[in-house]
Amino acid sequence: MSRMRVGSLVVVTAFVIALATWLLLSDSGMAPVTDRPPRNAVPATEGSADVGAIDPLVAPPHPGINLPATAGSPDYAAQYGSAGDLLSFLEALAPAAAEGDVDAMYYAAVASRRCTRQYAVLFGPPGKEMTLERALAKSHWTRYYEQLARKIHAQCQRFKTEAANPFIEWQNLLDAAVEGGNGPAKALFAYELQNGMIRVQDPAPREQLTGEIRELARDAIRSKEPEAIFQLAFVESITGRSGTPEDVAAAWMLAACQRGLECGRDSEPFQFFCRWDPSCHPSETLVDLFRRRPRFEEFQRLANELNARLDADRFGEIIP
């Protein structure tokens, strides 16, 4: 049994209790002040637009405990994508998350992560955050992804300034969603563990961590959720090291688009990859961008095969 599996249910239970308590206090106007920095906020390293921010030696929590989920969950993805104020989005999600809706827990984690971990990459770590104008002038990655940087800066303004903010511990929120069995949450956890591999040099711990990443990914694909498939495209333990002949990340992204992930011109995945393509046109889609890349026909075939296996529940053929 891995180190983090012992007591993981306690973490989730404590999170749900704390969230419920906050809701009660919020209703009475007595919400507690929370001004701690994120548990593992890490600034970007030179040459990296997204750095690892978790302890690479900590195994993921056990995915087998199923909290009760709310039937017919709202379209949290659409709400998240259109949210102009992520703290208001989180406050609206809180009741469902406190009742055990794992989809609400997942999007709470995603929103919190955006305003802590991703915000730190673009604007600096807590206590050293730059203004938008200074970051655009000084930071290569903030300037390079200016459209996304402006969006995140606007979405997170109230999150960063509100004293009574119980949502800054994004990893606890993600732990709760993983414990509840949410597929995209497991995929995101696998991605975070993969990022942490850069700090693990000894072969034995790396092998153990790779096994834990693959176990999480096996559970994640069982959800068949397009967001889980897309997240796993960035996990090289699953899709191969970027830039090598073994790299099939594009096939997983195409498969996610086929399964219903928003990949149009207004989507963040399209806007991200459009920045890398000199021929990109605003009327295109993410699939159009990949169509111009080498090996497109191979990746399209692999995407079709991946989705066929998912639809047939042949998960062991995808990640042995």
mmCIF file with all atom_site columns, C-alpha atoms in Angstrom, residues 18-216:
data_model
loop_
_atom_site.group_PDB
_atom_site.id
_atom_site.type_symbol
_atom_site.label_atom_id
_atom_site.label_alt_id
_atom_site.label_comp_id
_atom_site.label_asym_id
_atom_site.label_entity_id
_atom_site.label_seq_id
_atom_site.pdbx_PDB_ins_code
_atom_site.Cartn_x
_atom_site.Cartn_y
_atom_site.Cartn_z
_atom_site.occupancy
_atom_site.B_iso_or_equiv
_atom_site.pdbx_formal_charge
_atom_site.auth_seq_id
_atom_site.auth_comp_id
_atom_site.auth_asym_id
_atom_site.auth_atom_id
_atom_site.pdbx_PDB_model_num
ATOM 1   C CA . ALA A 1 18  ? -14.409 22.058 6.267   1.00 0.00 ? 18  ALA A CA 1
ATOM 2   C CA . LEU A 1 19  ? -16.309 23.083 3.152   1.00 0.00 ? 19  LEU A CA 1
ATOM 3   C CA . ALA A 1 20  ? -19.661 22.496 4.815   1.00 0.00 ? 20  ALA A CA 1
ATOM 4   C CA . THR A 1 21  ? -18.494 24.529 7.813   1.00 0.00 ? 21  THR A CA 1
ATOM 5   C CA . TRP A 1 22  ? -17.447 27.361 5.526   1.00 0.00 ? 22  TRP A CA 1
ATOM 6   C CA . LEU A 1 23  ? -20.881 27.328 3.894   1.00 0.00 ? 23  LEU A CA 1
ATOM 7   C CA . LEU A 1 24  ? -22.562 27.658 7.283   1.00 0.00 ? 24  LEU A CA 1
ATOM 8   C CA . LEU A 1 25  ? -20.222 30.456 8.343   1.00 0.00 ? 25  LEU A CA 1
ATOM 9   C CA . SER A 1 26  ? -20.629 32.169 4.991   1.00 0.00 ? 26  SER A CA 1
ATOM 10  C CA . ASP A 1 27  ? -24.405 32.150 5.380   1.00 0.00 ? 27  ASP A CA 1
ATOM 11  C CA . SER A 1 28  ? -24.001 33.807 8.767   1.00 0.00 ? 28  SER A CA 1
ATOM 12  C CA . GLY A 1 29  ? -21.439 36.333 7.543   1.00 0.00 ? 29  GLY A CA 1
ATOM 13  C CA . MET A 1 30  ? -18.675 34.760 9.658   1.00 0.00 ? 30  MET A CA 1
ATOM 14  C CA . ALA A 1 31  ? -16.513 33.037 7.030   1.00 0.00 ? 31  ALA A CA 1
ATOM 15  C CA . PRO A 1 32  ? -12.989 32.479 8.414   1.00 0.00 ? 32  PRO A CA 1
ATOM 16  C CA . VAL A 1 33  ? -10.018 34.338 7.004   1.00 0.00 ? 33  VAL A CA 1
ATOM 17  C CA . THR A 1 34  ? -7.671  32.093 5.020   1.00 0.00 ? 34  THR A CA 1
ATOM 18  C CA . ASP A 1 35  ? -4.436  33.765 3.979   1.00 0.00 ? 35  ASP A CA 1
ATOM 19  C CA . ARG A 1 36  ? -2.021  30.835 3.729   1.00 0.00 ? 36  ARG A CA 1
ATOM 20  C CA . PRO A 1 37  ? -0.101  30.458 0.465   1.00 0.00 ? 37  PRO A CA 1
ATOM 21  C CA . PRO A 1 38  ? -0.871  27.388 -1.697  1.00 0.00 ? 38  PRO A CA 1
ATOM 22  C CA . ARG A 1 39  ? 0.656   24.232 -0.233  1.00 0.00 ? 39  ARG A CA 1
ATOM 23  C CA . ASN A 1 40  ? 3.186   23.785 -3.015  1.00 0.00 ? 40  ASN A CA 1
ATOM 24  C CA . ALA A 1 41  ? 3.106   26.942 -5.130  1.00 0.00 ? 41  ALA A CA 1
ATOM 25  C CA . VAL A 1 42  ? 6.244   26.794 -7.289  1.00 0.00 ? 42  VAL A CA 1
ATOM 26  C CA . PRO A 1 43  ? 7.385   29.563 -9.645  1.00 0.00 ? 43  PRO A CA 1
ATOM 27  C CA . ALA A 1 44  ? 8.183   28.715 -13.244 1.00 0.00 ? 44  ALA A CA 1
ATOM 28  C CA . THR A 1 45  ? 11.684  27.652 -14.078 1.00 0.00 ? 45  THR A CA 1
ATOM 29  C CA . GLU A 1 46  ? 13.495  29.145 -17.031 1.00 0.00 ? 46  GLU A CA 1
ATOM 30  C CA . GLY A 1 47  ? 12.415  27.538 -20.266 1.00 0.00 ? 47  GLY A CA 1
ATOM 31  C CA . SER A 1 48  ? 9.311   25.922 -18.814 1.00 0.00 ? 48  SER A CA 1
ATOM 32  C CA . ALA A 1 49  ? 5.800   27.250 -19.159 1.00 0.00 ? 49  ALA A CA 1
ATOM 33  C CA . ASP A 1 50  ? 4.399   24.801 -16.633 1.00 0.00 ? 50  ASP A CA 1
ATOM 34  C CA . VAL A 1 51  ? 6.455   23.356 -13.795 1.00 0.00 ? 51  VAL A CA 1
ATOM 35  C CA . GLY A 1 52  ? 5.785   20.521 -11.364 1.00 0.00 ? 52  GLY A CA 1
ATOM 36  C CA . ALA A 1 53  ? 4.248   21.587 -8.096  1.00 0.00 ? 53  ALA A CA 1
ATOM 37  C CA . ILE A 1 54  ? 3.778   18.452 -5.997  1.00 0.00 ? 54  ILE A CA 1
ATOM 38  C CA . ASP A 1 55  ? 6.014   16.160 -3.993  1.00 0.00 ? 55  ASP A CA 1
ATOM 39  C CA . PRO A 1 56  ? 7.133   13.559 -6.571  1.00 0.00 ? 56  PRO A CA 1
ATOM 40  C CA . LEU A 1 57  ? 7.660   10.910 -3.905  1.00 0.00 ? 57  LEU A CA 1
ATOM 41  C CA . VAL A 1 58  ? 4.073   10.990 -2.676  1.00 0.00 ? 58  VAL A CA 1
ATOM 42  C CA . ALA A 1 59  ? 1.859   8.366  -4.276  1.00 0.00 ? 59  ALA A CA 1
ATOM 43  C CA . PRO A 1 60  ? -1.688  9.214  -5.382  1.00 0.00 ? 60  PRO A CA 1
ATOM 44  C CA . PRO A 1 61  ? -4.611  8.400  -3.108  1.00 0.00 ? 61  PRO A CA 1
ATOM 45  C CA . HIS A 1 62  ? -6.483  5.170  -3.627  1.00 0.00 ? 62  HIS A CA 1
ATOM 46  C CA . PRO A 1 63  ? -9.199  5.617  -6.272  1.00 0.00 ? 63  PRO A CA 1
ATOM 47  C CA . GLY A 1 64  ? -11.532 2.922  -5.021  1.00 0.00 ? 64  GLY A CA 1
ATOM 48  C CA . ILE A 1 65  ? -13.638 4.918  -2.541  1.00 0.00 ? 65  ILE A CA 1
ATOM 49  C CA . ASN A 1 66  ? -16.808 6.244  -4.167  1.00 0.00 ? 66  ASN A CA 1
ATOM 50  C CA . LEU A 1 67  ? -18.481 9.225  -2.564  1.00 0.00 ? 67  LEU A CA 1
ATOM 51  C CA . PRO A 1 68  ? -22.124 9.785  -3.505  1.00 0.00 ? 68  PRO A CA 1
ATOM 52  C CA . ALA A 1 69  ? -22.390 11.852 -6.670  1.00 0.00 ? 69  ALA A CA 1
ATOM 53  C CA . THR A 1 70  ? -25.242 14.150 -7.528  1.00 0.00 ? 70  THR A CA 1
ATOM 54  C CA . ALA A 1 71  ? -27.292 12.703 -10.366 1.00 0.00 ? 71  ALA A CA 1
ATOM 55  C CA . GLY A 1 72  ? -27.492 14.802 -13.515 1.00 0.00 ? 72  GLY A CA 1
ATOM 56  C CA . SER A 1 73  ? -24.654 17.190 -12.660 1.00 0.00 ? 73  SER A CA 1
ATOM 57  C CA . PRO A 1 74  ? -24.801 20.589 -14.375 1.00 0.00 ? 74  PRO A CA 1
ATOM 58  C CA . ASP A 1 75  ? -22.391 21.375 -17.198 1.00 0.00 ? 75  ASP A CA 1
ATOM 59  C CA . TYR A 1 76  ? -19.574 22.523 -14.951 1.00 0.00 ? 76  TYR A CA 1
ATOM 60  C CA . ALA A 1 77  ? -17.136 22.588 -17.883 1.00 0.00 ? 77  ALA A CA 1
ATOM 61  C CA . ALA A 1 78  ? -19.211 25.213 -19.681 1.00 0.00 ? 78  ALA A CA 1
ATOM 62  C CA . GLN A 1 79  ? -19.661 27.209 -16.475 1.00 0.00 ? 79  GLN A CA 1
ATOM 63  C CA . TYR A 1 80  ? -15.935 27.106 -15.819 1.00 0.00 ? 80  TYR A CA 1
ATOM 64  C CA . GLY A 1 81  ? -15.086 28.088 -19.382 1.00 0.00 ? 81  GLY A CA 1
ATOM 65  C CA . SER A 1 82  ? -17.359 31.136 -19.294 1.00 0.00 ? 82  SER A CA 1
ATOM 66  C CA . ALA A 1 83  ? -16.603 32.237 -15.716 1.00 0.00 ? 83  ALA A CA 1
ATOM 67  C CA . GLY A 1 84  ? -15.304 35.772 -15.468 1.00 0.00 ? 84  GLY A CA 1
ATOM 68  C CA . ASP A 1 85  ? -14.727 35.514 -11.705 1.00 0.00 ? 85  ASP A CA 1
ATOM 69  C CA . LEU A 1 86  ? -13.427 32.138 -10.545 1.00 0.00 ? 86  LEU A CA 1
ATOM 70  C CA . LEU A 1 87  ? -14.000 32.807 -6.854  1.00 0.00 ? 87  LEU A CA 1
ATOM 71  C CA . SER A 1 88  ? -17.701 33.348 -7.576  1.00 0.00 ? 88  SER A CA 1
ATOM 72  C CA . PHE A 1 89  ? -17.623 30.137 -9.612  1.00 0.00 ? 89  PHE A CA 1
ATOM 73  C CA . LEU A 1 90  ? -16.075 28.284 -6.658  1.00 0.00 ? 90  LEU A CA 1
ATOM 74  C CA . GLU A 1 91  ? -18.605 29.700 -4.214  1.00 0.00 ? 91  GLU A CA 1
ATOM 75  C CA . ALA A 1 92  ? -21.417 28.521 -6.479  1.00 0.00 ? 92  ALA A CA 1
ATOM 76  C CA . LEU A 1 93  ? -19.883 25.023 -6.662  1.00 0.00 ? 93  LEU A CA 1
ATOM 77  C CA . ALA A 1 94  ? -19.341 24.720 -2.916  1.00 0.00 ? 94  ALA A CA 1
ATOM 78  C CA . PRO A 1 95  ? -22.776 23.318 -1.936  1.00 0.00 ? 95  PRO A CA 1
ATOM 79  C CA . ALA A 1 96  ? -22.613 20.539 -4.551  1.00 0.00 ? 96  ALA A CA 1
ATOM 80  C CA . ALA A 1 97  ? -19.009 19.711 -3.644  1.00 0.00 ? 97  ALA A CA 1
ATOM 81  C CA . ALA A 1 98  ? -19.893 19.560 0.061   1.00 0.00 ? 98  ALA A CA 1
ATOM 82  C CA . GLU A 1 99  ? -22.687 17.095 -0.756  1.00 0.00 ? 99  GLU A CA 1
ATOM 83  C CA . GLY A 1 100 ? -20.225 14.771 -2.525  1.00 0.00 ? 100 GLY A CA 1
ATOM 84  C CA . ASP A 1 101 ? -20.637 15.759 -6.187  1.00 0.00 ? 101 ASP A CA 1
ATOM 85  C CA . VAL A 1 102 ? -17.223 14.645 -7.497  1.00 0.00 ? 102 VAL A CA 1
ATOM 86  C CA . ASP A 1 103 ? -17.605 16.618 -10.724 1.00 0.00 ? 103 ASP A CA 1
ATOM 87  C CA . ALA A 1 104 ? -18.053 19.768 -8.652  1.00 0.00 ? 104 ALA A CA 1
ATOM 88  C CA . MET A 1 105 ? -14.987 18.780 -6.612  1.00 0.00 ? 105 MET A CA 1
ATOM 89  C CA . TYR A 1 106 ? -12.952 18.369 -9.793  1.00 0.00 ? 106 TYR A CA 1
ATOM 90  C CA . TYR A 1 107 ? -13.886 21.735 -11.270 1.00 0.00 ? 107 TYR A CA 1
ATOM 91  C CA . ALA A 1 108 ? -13.301 23.356 -7.893  1.00 0.00 ? 108 ALA A CA 1
ATOM 92  C CA . ALA A 1 109 ? -9.775  21.918 -8.013  1.00 0.00 ? 109 ALA A CA 1
ATOM 93  C CA . VAL A 1 110 ? -9.261  23.110 -11.599 1.00 0.00 ? 110 VAL A CA 1
ATOM 94  C CA . ALA A 1 111 ? -10.440 26.637 -10.790 1.00 0.00 ? 111 ALA A CA 1
ATOM 95  C CA . SER A 1 112 ? -8.336  26.823 -7.624  1.00 0.00 ? 112 SER A CA 1
ATOM 96  C CA . ARG A 1 113 ? -5.287  25.462 -9.462  1.00 0.00 ? 113 ARG A CA 1
ATOM 97  C CA . ARG A 1 114 ? -5.687  28.111 -12.149 1.00 0.00 ? 114 ARG A CA 1
ATOM 98  C CA . CYS A 1 115 ? -5.618  30.940 -9.604  1.00 0.00 ? 115 CYS A CA 1
ATOM 99  C CA . THR A 1 116 ? -2.705  29.492 -7.599  1.00 0.00 ? 116 THR A CA 1
ATOM 100 C CA . ARG A 1 117 ? -0.366  27.220 -9.537  1.00 0.00 ? 117 ARG A CA 1
ATOM 101 C CA . GLN A 1 118 ? -0.981  28.565 -13.052 1.00 0.00 ? 118 GLN A CA 1
ATOM 102 C CA . TYR A 1 119 ? -1.201  32.148 -11.810 1.00 0.00 ? 119 TYR A CA 1
ATOM 103 C CA . ALA A 1 120 ? 2.209   31.723 -10.156 1.00 0.00 ? 120 ALA A CA 1
ATOM 104 C CA . VAL A 1 121 ? 3.739   30.479 -13.419 1.00 0.00 ? 121 VAL A CA 1
ATOM 105 C CA . LEU A 1 122 ? 2.540   33.569 -15.276 1.00 0.00 ? 122 LEU A CA 1
ATOM 106 C CA . PHE A 1 123 ? 2.814   36.273 -12.618 1.00 0.00 ? 123 PHE A CA 1
ATOM 107 C CA . GLY A 1 124 ? 5.205   34.989 -9.947  1.00 0.00 ? 124 GLY A CA 1
ATOM 108 C CA . PRO A 1 125 ? 4.840   33.124 -6.631  1.00 0.00 ? 125 PRO A CA 1
ATOM 109 C CA . PRO A 1 126 ? 2.733   34.361 -3.691  1.00 0.00 ? 126 PRO A CA 1
ATOM 110 C CA . GLY A 1 127 ? 4.179   37.521 -2.204  1.00 0.00 ? 127 GLY A CA 1
ATOM 111 C CA . LYS A 1 128 ? 6.137   38.272 -5.377  1.00 0.00 ? 128 LYS A CA 1
ATOM 112 C CA . GLU A 1 129 ? 3.346   38.515 -7.935  1.00 0.00 ? 129 GLU A CA 1
ATOM 113 C CA . MET A 1 130 ? 3.878   40.979 -10.762 1.00 0.00 ? 130 MET A CA 1
ATOM 114 C CA . THR A 1 131 ? 1.224   43.223 -12.181 1.00 0.00 ? 131 THR A CA 1
ATOM 115 C CA . LEU A 1 132 ? -0.166  42.207 -15.558 1.00 0.00 ? 132 LEU A CA 1
ATOM 116 C CA . GLU A 1 133 ? 1.756   44.974 -17.291 1.00 0.00 ? 133 GLU A CA 1
ATOM 117 C CA . ARG A 1 134 ? 5.049   44.109 -15.606 1.00 0.00 ? 134 ARG A CA 1
ATOM 118 C CA . ALA A 1 135 ? 4.635   40.388 -16.283 1.00 0.00 ? 135 ALA A CA 1
ATOM 119 C CA . LEU A 1 136 ? 3.941   41.063 -19.951 1.00 0.00 ? 136 LEU A CA 1
ATOM 120 C CA . ALA A 1 137 ? 7.093   43.187 -20.088 1.00 0.00 ? 137 ALA A CA 1
ATOM 121 C CA . LYS A 1 138 ? 9.391   40.888 -18.074 1.00 0.00 ? 138 LYS A CA 1
ATOM 122 C CA . SER A 1 139 ? 8.166   37.294 -18.447 1.00 0.00 ? 139 SER A CA 1
ATOM 123 C CA . HIS A 1 140 ? 8.728   35.449 -21.729 1.00 0.00 ? 140 HIS A CA 1
ATOM 124 C CA . TRP A 1 141 ? 5.927   32.949 -21.182 1.00 0.00 ? 141 TRP A CA 1
ATOM 125 C CA . THR A 1 142 ? 3.421   35.560 -20.003 1.00 0.00 ? 142 THR A CA 1
ATOM 126 C CA . ARG A 1 143 ? 4.128   37.614 -23.092 1.00 0.00 ? 143 ARG A CA 1
ATOM 127 C CA . TYR A 1 144 ? 4.073   34.563 -25.353 1.00 0.00 ? 144 TYR A CA 1
ATOM 128 C CA . TYR A 1 145 ? 0.662   33.456 -24.049 1.00 0.00 ? 145 TYR A CA 1
ATOM 129 C CA . GLU A 1 146 ? -0.671  36.977 -23.641 1.00 0.00 ? 146 GLU A CA 1
ATOM 130 C CA . GLN A 1 147 ? -4.278  36.099 -24.473 1.00 0.00 ? 147 GLN A CA 1
ATOM 131 C CA . LEU A 1 148 ? -4.413  33.350 -21.836 1.00 0.00 ? 148 LEU A CA 1
ATOM 132 C CA . ALA A 1 149 ? -2.467  35.468 -19.328 1.00 0.00 ? 149 ALA A CA 1
ATOM 133 C CA . ARG A 1 150 ? -4.945  38.325 -19.609 1.00 0.00 ? 150 ARG A CA 1
ATOM 134 C CA . LYS A 1 151 ? -7.850  35.916 -19.159 1.00 0.00 ? 151 LYS A CA 1
ATOM 135 C CA . ILE A 1 152 ? -6.362  34.262 -16.052 1.00 0.00 ? 152 ILE A CA 1
ATOM 136 C CA . HIS A 1 153 ? -5.422  37.622 -14.554 1.00 0.00 ? 153 HIS A CA 1
ATOM 137 C CA . ALA A 1 154 ? -8.991  38.858 -14.919 1.00 0.00 ? 154 ALA A CA 1
ATOM 138 C CA . GLN A 1 155 ? -10.591 35.610 -13.701 1.00 0.00 ? 155 GLN A CA 1
ATOM 139 C CA . CYS A 1 156 ? -8.456  35.479 -10.555 1.00 0.00 ? 156 CYS A CA 1
ATOM 140 C CA . GLN A 1 157 ? -8.535  39.065 -9.314  1.00 0.00 ? 157 GLN A CA 1
ATOM 141 C CA . ARG A 1 158 ? -11.119 38.495 -6.579  1.00 0.00 ? 158 ARG A CA 1
ATOM 142 C CA . PHE A 1 159 ? -9.639  35.073 -5.748  1.00 0.00 ? 159 PHE A CA 1
ATOM 143 C CA . LYS A 1 160 ? -6.250  36.721 -5.091  1.00 0.00 ? 160 LYS A CA 1
ATOM 144 C CA . THR A 1 161 ? -7.574  39.591 -3.000  1.00 0.00 ? 161 THR A CA 1
ATOM 145 C CA . GLU A 1 162 ? -10.418 38.046 -0.970  1.00 0.00 ? 162 GLU A CA 1
ATOM 146 C CA . ALA A 1 163 ? -9.289  37.474 2.624   1.00 0.00 ? 163 ALA A CA 1
ATOM 147 C CA . ALA A 1 164 ? -11.960 34.887 3.445   1.00 0.00 ? 164 ALA A CA 1
ATOM 148 C CA . ASN A 1 165 ? -11.039 32.430 0.709   1.00 0.00 ? 165 ASN A CA 1
ATOM 149 C CA . PRO A 1 166 ? -11.200 28.724 1.651   1.00 0.00 ? 166 PRO A CA 1
ATOM 150 C CA . PHE A 1 167 ? -10.354 27.503 -1.846  1.00 0.00 ? 167 PHE A CA 1
ATOM 151 C CA . ILE A 1 168 ? -6.597  28.126 -2.100  1.00 0.00 ? 168 ILE A CA 1
ATOM 152 C CA . GLU A 1 169 ? -5.557  24.527 -1.323  1.00 0.00 ? 169 GLU A CA 1
ATOM 153 C CA . TRP A 1 170 ? -6.093  23.170 -4.830  1.00 0.00 ? 170 TRP A CA 1
ATOM 154 C CA . GLN A 1 171 ? -4.316  19.906 -4.086  1.00 0.00 ? 171 GLN A CA 1
ATOM 155 C CA . ASN A 1 172 ? -6.769  19.060 -1.297  1.00 0.00 ? 172 ASN A CA 1
ATOM 156 C CA . LEU A 1 173 ? -9.610  19.742 -3.705  1.00 0.00 ? 173 LEU A CA 1
ATOM 157 C CA . LEU A 1 174 ? -7.981  17.506 -6.313  1.00 0.00 ? 174 LEU A CA 1
ATOM 158 C CA . ASP A 1 175 ? -7.359  14.767 -3.719  1.00 0.00 ? 175 ASP A CA 1
ATOM 159 C CA . ALA A 1 176 ? -11.059 14.804 -2.870  1.00 0.00 ? 176 ALA A CA 1
ATOM 160 C CA . ALA A 1 177 ? -12.089 14.509 -6.523  1.00 0.00 ? 177 ALA A CA 1
ATOM 161 C CA . VAL A 1 178 ? -9.641  11.623 -7.065  1.00 0.00 ? 178 VAL A CA 1
ATOM 162 C CA . GLU A 1 179 ? -10.933 9.852  -3.967  1.00 0.00 ? 179 GLU A CA 1
ATOM 163 C CA . GLY A 1 180 ? -14.453 10.256 -5.282  1.00 0.00 ? 180 GLY A CA 1
ATOM 164 C CA . GLY A 1 181 ? -13.531 8.468  -8.513  1.00 0.00 ? 181 GLY A CA 1
ATOM 165 C CA . ASN A 1 182 ? -13.567 11.381 -10.976 1.00 0.00 ? 182 ASN A CA 1
ATOM 166 C CA . GLY A 1 183 ? -11.736 10.352 -14.175 1.00 0.00 ? 183 GLY A CA 1
ATOM 167 C CA . PRO A 1 184 ? -10.427 13.772 -15.280 1.00 0.00 ? 184 PRO A CA 1
ATOM 168 C CA . ALA A 1 185 ? -9.183  14.358 -11.714 1.00 0.00 ? 185 ALA A CA 1
ATOM 169 C CA . LYS A 1 186 ? -7.159  11.133 -11.857 1.00 0.00 ? 186 LYS A CA 1
ATOM 170 C CA . ALA A 1 187 ? -5.734  12.194 -15.219 1.00 0.00 ? 187 ALA A CA 1
ATOM 171 C CA . LEU A 1 188 ? -4.765  15.608 -13.839 1.00 0.00 ? 188 LEU A CA 1
ATOM 172 C CA . PHE A 1 189 ? -3.181  13.951 -10.793 1.00 0.00 ? 189 PHE A CA 1
ATOM 173 C CA . ALA A 1 190 ? -1.181  11.705 -13.132 1.00 0.00 ? 190 ALA A CA 1
ATOM 174 C CA . TYR A 1 191 ? -0.040  14.794 -15.040 1.00 0.00 ? 191 TYR A CA 1
ATOM 175 C CA . GLU A 1 192 ? 1.099   16.474 -11.832 1.00 0.00 ? 192 GLU A CA 1
ATOM 176 C CA . LEU A 1 193 ? 3.008   13.368 -10.760 1.00 0.00 ? 193 LEU A CA 1
ATOM 177 C CA . GLN A 1 194 ? 4.652   13.223 -14.190 1.00 0.00 ? 194 GLN A CA 1
ATOM 178 C CA . ASN A 1 195 ? 5.804   16.829 -13.790 1.00 0.00 ? 195 ASN A CA 1
ATOM 179 C CA . GLY A 1 196 ? 7.313   15.901 -10.433 1.00 0.00 ? 196 GLY A CA 1
ATOM 180 C CA . MET A 1 197 ? 9.453   13.222 -12.077 1.00 0.00 ? 197 MET A CA 1
ATOM 181 C CA . ILE A 1 198 ? 11.994  15.900 -13.003 1.00 0.00 ? 198 ILE A CA 1
ATOM 182 C CA . ARG A 1 199 ? 13.062  16.017 -9.351  1.00 0.00 ? 199 ARG A CA 1
ATOM 183 C CA . VAL A 1 200 ? 13.473  12.235 -9.016  1.00 0.00 ? 200 VAL A CA 1
ATOM 184 C CA . GLN A 1 201 ? 16.823  10.949 -10.234 1.00 0.00 ? 201 GLN A CA 1
ATOM 185 C CA . ASP A 1 202 ? 17.184  7.528  -8.577  1.00 0.00 ? 202 ASP A CA 1
ATOM 186 C CA . PRO A 1 203 ? 15.945  4.674  -10.807 1.00 0.00 ? 203 PRO A CA 1
ATOM 187 C CA . ALA A 1 204 ? 13.960  2.805  -8.112  1.00 0.00 ? 204 ALA A CA 1
ATOM 188 C CA . PRO A 1 205 ? 11.765  5.753  -7.041  1.00 0.00 ? 205 PRO A CA 1
ATOM 189 C CA . ARG A 1 206 ? 11.290  6.728  -10.701 1.00 0.00 ? 206 ARG A CA 1
ATOM 190 C CA . GLU A 1 207 ? 10.109  3.230  -11.541 1.00 0.00 ? 207 GLU A CA 1
ATOM 191 C CA . GLN A 1 208 ? 7.714   3.258  -8.589  1.00 0.00 ? 208 GLN A CA 1
ATOM 192 C CA . LEU A 1 209 ? 6.340   6.645  -9.563  1.00 0.00 ? 209 LEU A CA 1
ATOM 193 C CA . THR A 1 210 ? 5.912   5.577  -13.183 1.00 0.00 ? 210 THR A CA 1
ATOM 194 C CA . GLY A 1 211 ? 3.882   2.596  -12.008 1.00 0.00 ? 211 GLY A CA 1
ATOM 195 C CA . GLU A 1 212 ? 1.656   4.844  -9.908  1.00 0.00 ? 212 GLU A CA 1
ATOM 196 C CA . ILE A 1 213 ? 1.151   7.229  -12.833 1.00 0.00 ? 213 ILE A CA 1
ATOM 197 C CA . ARG A 1 214 ? 0.128   4.369  -15.094 1.00 0.00 ? 214 ARG A CA 1
ATOM 198 C CA . GLU A 1 215 ? -2.241  2.978  -12.452 1.00 0.00 ? 215 GLU A CA 1
ATOM 199 C CA . LEU A 1 216 ? -3.942  6.359  -12.178 1.00 0.00 ? 216 LEU A CA 1
#
